[in-house]
């Protein structure tokens, strides 16, 4: 079983990088991936309701393959963001909500913009996901995730990219933060191989999840990368956790 914990789809055709859900399924099939955790491909500083609805449509068309995850943008207003979170979790039945301070340009621990939304998500018992990369390190620095982890110790936090996206490398800071806060879990997408392996050896195999960052990376190549990385380094049981079991447990999804 393989669950890809980081894939994006989009209903819009204006971005050549964007892919529809049928193309995602084709890429999953080619890579031998059983299911994917899927969120929208950000339309950046614009309304996102249609894109979240498209992810929901994908879960209805492919219920055995696509695990929907919501997206909220506080720049669209607190009321709008709160309504979108409620729609994603209550109406769509998504497994959680993602906040991306890099692509939507805000500090992920901002007390007015972000923390009220995180509190709303935490109250549902579902996880939150953060883009955490060096592409916008001020907005998404790992120490900001640490602040959230301290404020909401029962909230399960998915740290997507573990600080490894961009021209700089914040993976050491991400790992240090994760050692201090056991409610933080890594999705090792868009990051080099050595930090992924170091995270597994340091935190344990139960804290790291496979992800491809499709369509920004090629799904089948990322799967091959993980097989090459893990074989001979972890047990078969640990590999099963990394490739599927951990994200299924965090999402409370039975496989």
Coordinates of C-alpha atoms in Angstrom, one line a residue:
X1 CA 0.0 0.0 0.0
X2 CA 1.2 3.5 -0.9
X3 CA -0.5 6.7 0.0
X4 CA 1.0 9.9 -1.5
X5 CA 0.6 12.5 1.2
X6 CA 1.1 15.6 -1.0
X7 CA -0.7 16.0 -4.3
X8 CA -2.4 19.0 -5.9
X9 CA -5.1 19.3 -8.5
X10 CA -6.8 22.3 -10.1
X11 CA -9.9 23.0 -12.2
X12 CA -8.2 25.9 -14.0
X13 CA -6.2 25.6 -17.2
X14 CA -4.3 28.9 -17.0
X15 CA -1.2 27.4 -15.3
X16 CA 0.7 24.8 -17.4
X17 CA 1.8 23.1 -14.2
X18 CA -1.8 22.5 -13.0
X19 CA -3.4 19.1 -13.6
X20 CA -7.0 17.9 -13.3
X21 CA -8.0 14.9 -11.2
X22 CA -8.1 12.5 -14.1
X23 CA -4.4 13.3 -14.8
X24 CA -3.6 12.8 -11.1
X25 CA -5.1 9.3 -11.3
X26 CA -3.1 8.5 -14.4
X27 CA 0.1 9.5 -12.6
X28 CA -0.8 7.5 -9.5
X29 CA -1.5 4.5 -11.7
X30 CA 1.9 4.8 -13.4
X31 CA 3.7 5.1 -10.1
X32 CA 1.8 2.2 -8.5
X33 CA 0.3 4.5 -5.8
X34 CA -2.9 3.3 -4.3
X35 CA -4.3 6.6 -2.9
X36 CA -3.4 10.2 -2.5
X37 CA -4.0 13.0 0.0
X38 CA -5.0 15.8 -2.3
X39 CA -5.5 19.5 -2.0
X40 CA -5.9 22.3 -4.4
X41 CA -3.3 23.9 -6.7
X42 CA -3.3 27.4 -5.2
X43 CA -4.9 30.2 -7.4
X44 CA -2.8 32.5 -5.2
X45 CA -4.4 35.7 -3.9
X46 CA -7.9 34.8 -5.3
X47 CA -11.0 33.1 -4.2
X48 CA -10.4 29.4 -3.5
X49 CA -14.0 28.1 -3.0
X50 CA -14.2 26.7 -6.5
X51 CA -10.9 24.9 -6.2
X52 CA -11.9 23.3 -2.9
X53 CA -15.2 22.2 -4.5
X54 CA -13.2 20.7 -7.3
X55 CA -11.2 18.6 -4.8
X56 CA -14.5 17.5 -3.4
X57 CA -15.7 16.5 -6.9
X58 CA -12.5 14.5 -7.3
X59 CA -13.2 12.6 -4.0
X60 CA -16.7 11.8 -5.3
X61 CA -15.5 10.6 -8.7
X62 CA -12.6 8.6 -7.2
X63 CA -13.6 7.8 -3.7
X64 CA -11.2 4.8 -3.4
X65 CA -8.2 6.8 -4.6
X66 CA -8.4 10.5 -3.6
X67 CA -8.5 11.6 0.1
X68 CA -9.6 15.2 0.1
X69 CA -8.0 17.9 2.2
X70 CA -9.2 21.5 2.4
X71 CA -7.4 24.9 2.0
X72 CA -8.1 28.2 3.7
X73 CA -6.7 31.7 3.0
X74 CA -7.1 34.4 5.7
X75 CA -6.4 37.1 3.1
X76 CA -9.9 36.5 1.8
X77 CA -11.2 37.6 5.2
X78 CA -11.8 35.8 8.5
X79 CA -15.5 35.2 7.9
X80 CA -14.8 33.8 4.4
X81 CA -11.9 31.6 5.7
X82 CA -14.0 30.3 8.6
X83 CA -16.9 29.5 6.3
X84 CA -14.5 27.7 3.9
X85 CA -13.1 25.6 6.8
X86 CA -16.5 24.7 8.0
X87 CA -17.6 23.7 4.4
X88 CA -14.4 21.7 3.9
X89 CA -14.8 19.7 7.1
X90 CA -18.5 19.5 7.6
X91 CA -20.0 19.5 4.1
X92 CA -17.1 17.9 2.1
X93 CA -15.9 15.6 4.9
X94 CA -12.3 16.5 4.2
X95 CA -9.6 15.0 6.5
X96 CA -8.2 18.4 7.5
X97 CA -7.2 21.9 6.3
X98 CA -4.0 23.3 4.9
X99 CA -2.6 26.8 5.4
X100 CA 0.1 28.0 3.0
X101 CA 1.7 31.2 4.1
X102 CA 4.2 31.0 1.3
X103 CA 1.8 31.0 -1.6
X104 CA -0.9 33.1 0.1
X105 CA 1.6 35.5 1.7
X106 CA 1.1 35.6 5.5
X107 CA 2.8 34.5 8.7
X108 CA 1.4 31.1 9.7
X109 CA 1.4 32.0 13.4
X110 CA -0.1 35.5 12.9
X111 CA -2.4 36.0 15.9
X112 CA -5.1 37.9 13.9
X113 CA -4.9 36.1 10.5
X114 CA -3.9 32.5 11.2
X115 CA -4.2 31.5 14.8
X116 CA -8.0 31.9 14.9
X117 CA -8.4 29.6 11.9
X118 CA -6.0 27.0 13.5
X119 CA -8.1 27.1 16.6
X120 CA -11.2 26.4 14.6
X121 CA -9.5 23.4 12.9
X122 CA -8.1 22.2 16.2
X123 CA -11.6 22.2 17.8
X124 CA -12.7 19.6 15.2
X125 CA -10.0 17.1 16.2
X126 CA -8.8 17.0 12.6
X127 CA -5.2 17.8 11.5
X128 CA -3.8 21.0 10.0
X129 CA -1.1 21.0 7.3
X130 CA 1.4 23.8 6.8
X131 CA 3.7 24.4 3.8
X132 CA 7.1 24.8 5.6
X133 CA 9.8 25.7 3.2
X134 CA 12.7 28.1 2.7
X135 CA 11.0 29.6 -0.4
X136 CA 9.2 31.9 2.0
X137 CA 11.1 31.3 5.2
X138 CA 9.9 34.3 7.2
X139 CA 6.2 33.3 6.6
X140 CA 6.6 29.6 7.1
X141 CA 9.7 29.1 9.2
X142 CA 9.7 26.0 11.4
X143 CA 9.9 28.1 14.6
X144 CA 6.4 29.4 13.7
X145 CA 5.2 25.8 13.6
X146 CA 6.7 25.3 17.0
X147 CA 4.6 28.2 18.3
X148 CA 1.4 26.6 16.9
X149 CA 2.5 23.2 18.4
X150 CA 2.9 24.8 21.8
X151 CA -0.4 26.6 21.7
X152 CA -2.3 23.5 20.5
X153 CA -0.6 20.4 21.9
X154 CA -3.4 18.1 20.9
X155 CA -3.5 19.3 17.3
X156 CA -1.8 17.0 14.8
X157 CA 0.4 19.1 12.5
X158 CA 1.6 18.0 9.1
X159 CA 4.8 19.9 8.2
X160 CA 4.8 19.6 4.4
X161 CA 8.3 19.8 2.8
X162 CA 10.0 19.8 6.3
X163 CA 11.8 23.1 5.5
X164 CA 13.4 21.9 2.3
X165 CA 11.7 23.8 -0.5
X166 CA 13.6 26.8 -1.9
X167 CA 17.1 28.0 -2.3
X168 CA 18.0 27.6 1.4
X169 CA 17.7 24.6 3.7
X170 CA 15.7 24.8 6.9
X171 CA 15.5 21.0 7.5
X172 CA 17.8 21.1 10.5
X173 CA 15.6 23.7 12.2
X174 CA 12.5 21.6 11.3
X175 CA 14.0 18.5 12.8
X176 CA 15.0 20.3 16.0
X177 CA 11.5 21.7 16.3
X178 CA 9.9 18.3 15.7
X179 CA 12.1 16.7 18.4
X180 CA 10.6 19.1 20.9
X181 CA 7.0 18.7 19.8
X182 CA 5.6 15.2 19.3
X183 CA 2.4 16.5 17.6
X184 CA 4.4 17.5 14.5
X185 CA 4.7 15.0 11.6
X186 CA 6.8 15.4 8.5
X187 CA 5.7 15.0 4.9
X188 CA 8.9 14.5 3.0
X189 CA 8.1 16.0 -0.3
X190 CA 10.1 18.6 -2.2
X191 CA 13.1 17.8 0.0
X192 CA 16.4 16.1 -0.5
X193 CA 17.0 12.5 0.5
X194 CA 19.5 13.0 3.3
X195 CA 17.2 15.1 5.5
X196 CA 14.4 12.6 5.0
X197 CA 16.6 9.7 6.2
X198 CA 18.0 11.8 9.1
X199 CA 14.4 12.6 10.2
X200 CA 13.5 8.9 10.1
X201 CA 16.6 7.9 12.1
X202 CA 16.1 10.8 14.6
X203 CA 12.3 10.9 15.1
X204 CA 11.5 7.4 14.3
X205 CA 9.7 5.9 11.3
X206 CA 6.3 6.7 12.7
X207 CA 6.8 10.5 12.3
X208 CA 7.6 10.7 8.6
X209 CA 5.3 10.3 5.6
X210 CA 6.0 9.8 1.9
X211 CA 4.8 12.6 -0.4
X212 CA 5.6 13.5 -4.0
X213 CA 4.4 17.1 -4.4
X214 CA 2.7 16.2 -7.6
X215 CA 2.5 18.0 -10.1
X216 CA 5.6 20.0 -9.1
X217 CA 7.5 16.7 -9.1
X218 CA 6.9 13.5 -11.1
X219 CA 5.0 10.9 -9.0
X220 CA 6.7 7.8 -10.4
X221 CA 10.2 9.3 -9.9
X222 CA 9.4 10.3 -6.3
X223 CA 8.1 6.8 -5.5
X224 CA 11.3 5.3 -7.0
X225 CA 13.4 7.8 -4.9
X226 CA 11.7 6.5 -1.7
X227 CA 12.2 2.9 -2.5
X228 CA 15.9 3.5 -3.2
X229 CA 16.2 5.6 0.0
X230 CA 14.4 3.2 2.4
X231 CA 15.5 -0.2 1.2
X232 CA 18.3 -1.5 3.4
X233 CA 17.8 1.5 5.8
X234 CA 14.5 0.6 7.5
X235 CA 12.6 -2.6 8.2
X236 CA 9.7 -3.7 6.1
X237 CA 7.3 -2.7 8.8
X238 CA 8.9 0.8 9.1
X239 CA 8.7 1.3 5.3
X240 CA 5.0 0.4 5.4
X241 CA 4.5 3.1 7.9
X242 CA 6.3 5.7 5.9
X243 CA 4.7 4.9 2.6
X244 CA 1.1 4.7 3.9
X245 CA 0.5 3.7 7.5
X246 CA 1.5 7.0 9.2
X247 CA -0.6 9.3 7.1
X248 CA -3.6 6.8 7.4
X249 CA -3.2 6.9 11.2
X250 CA -3.0 10.7 11.3
X251 CA -6.1 11.0 9.1
X252 CA -7.9 8.3 11.0
X253 CA -8.3 6.5 7.6
X254 CA -8.7 2.7 7.7
X255 CA -6.6 0.9 5.1

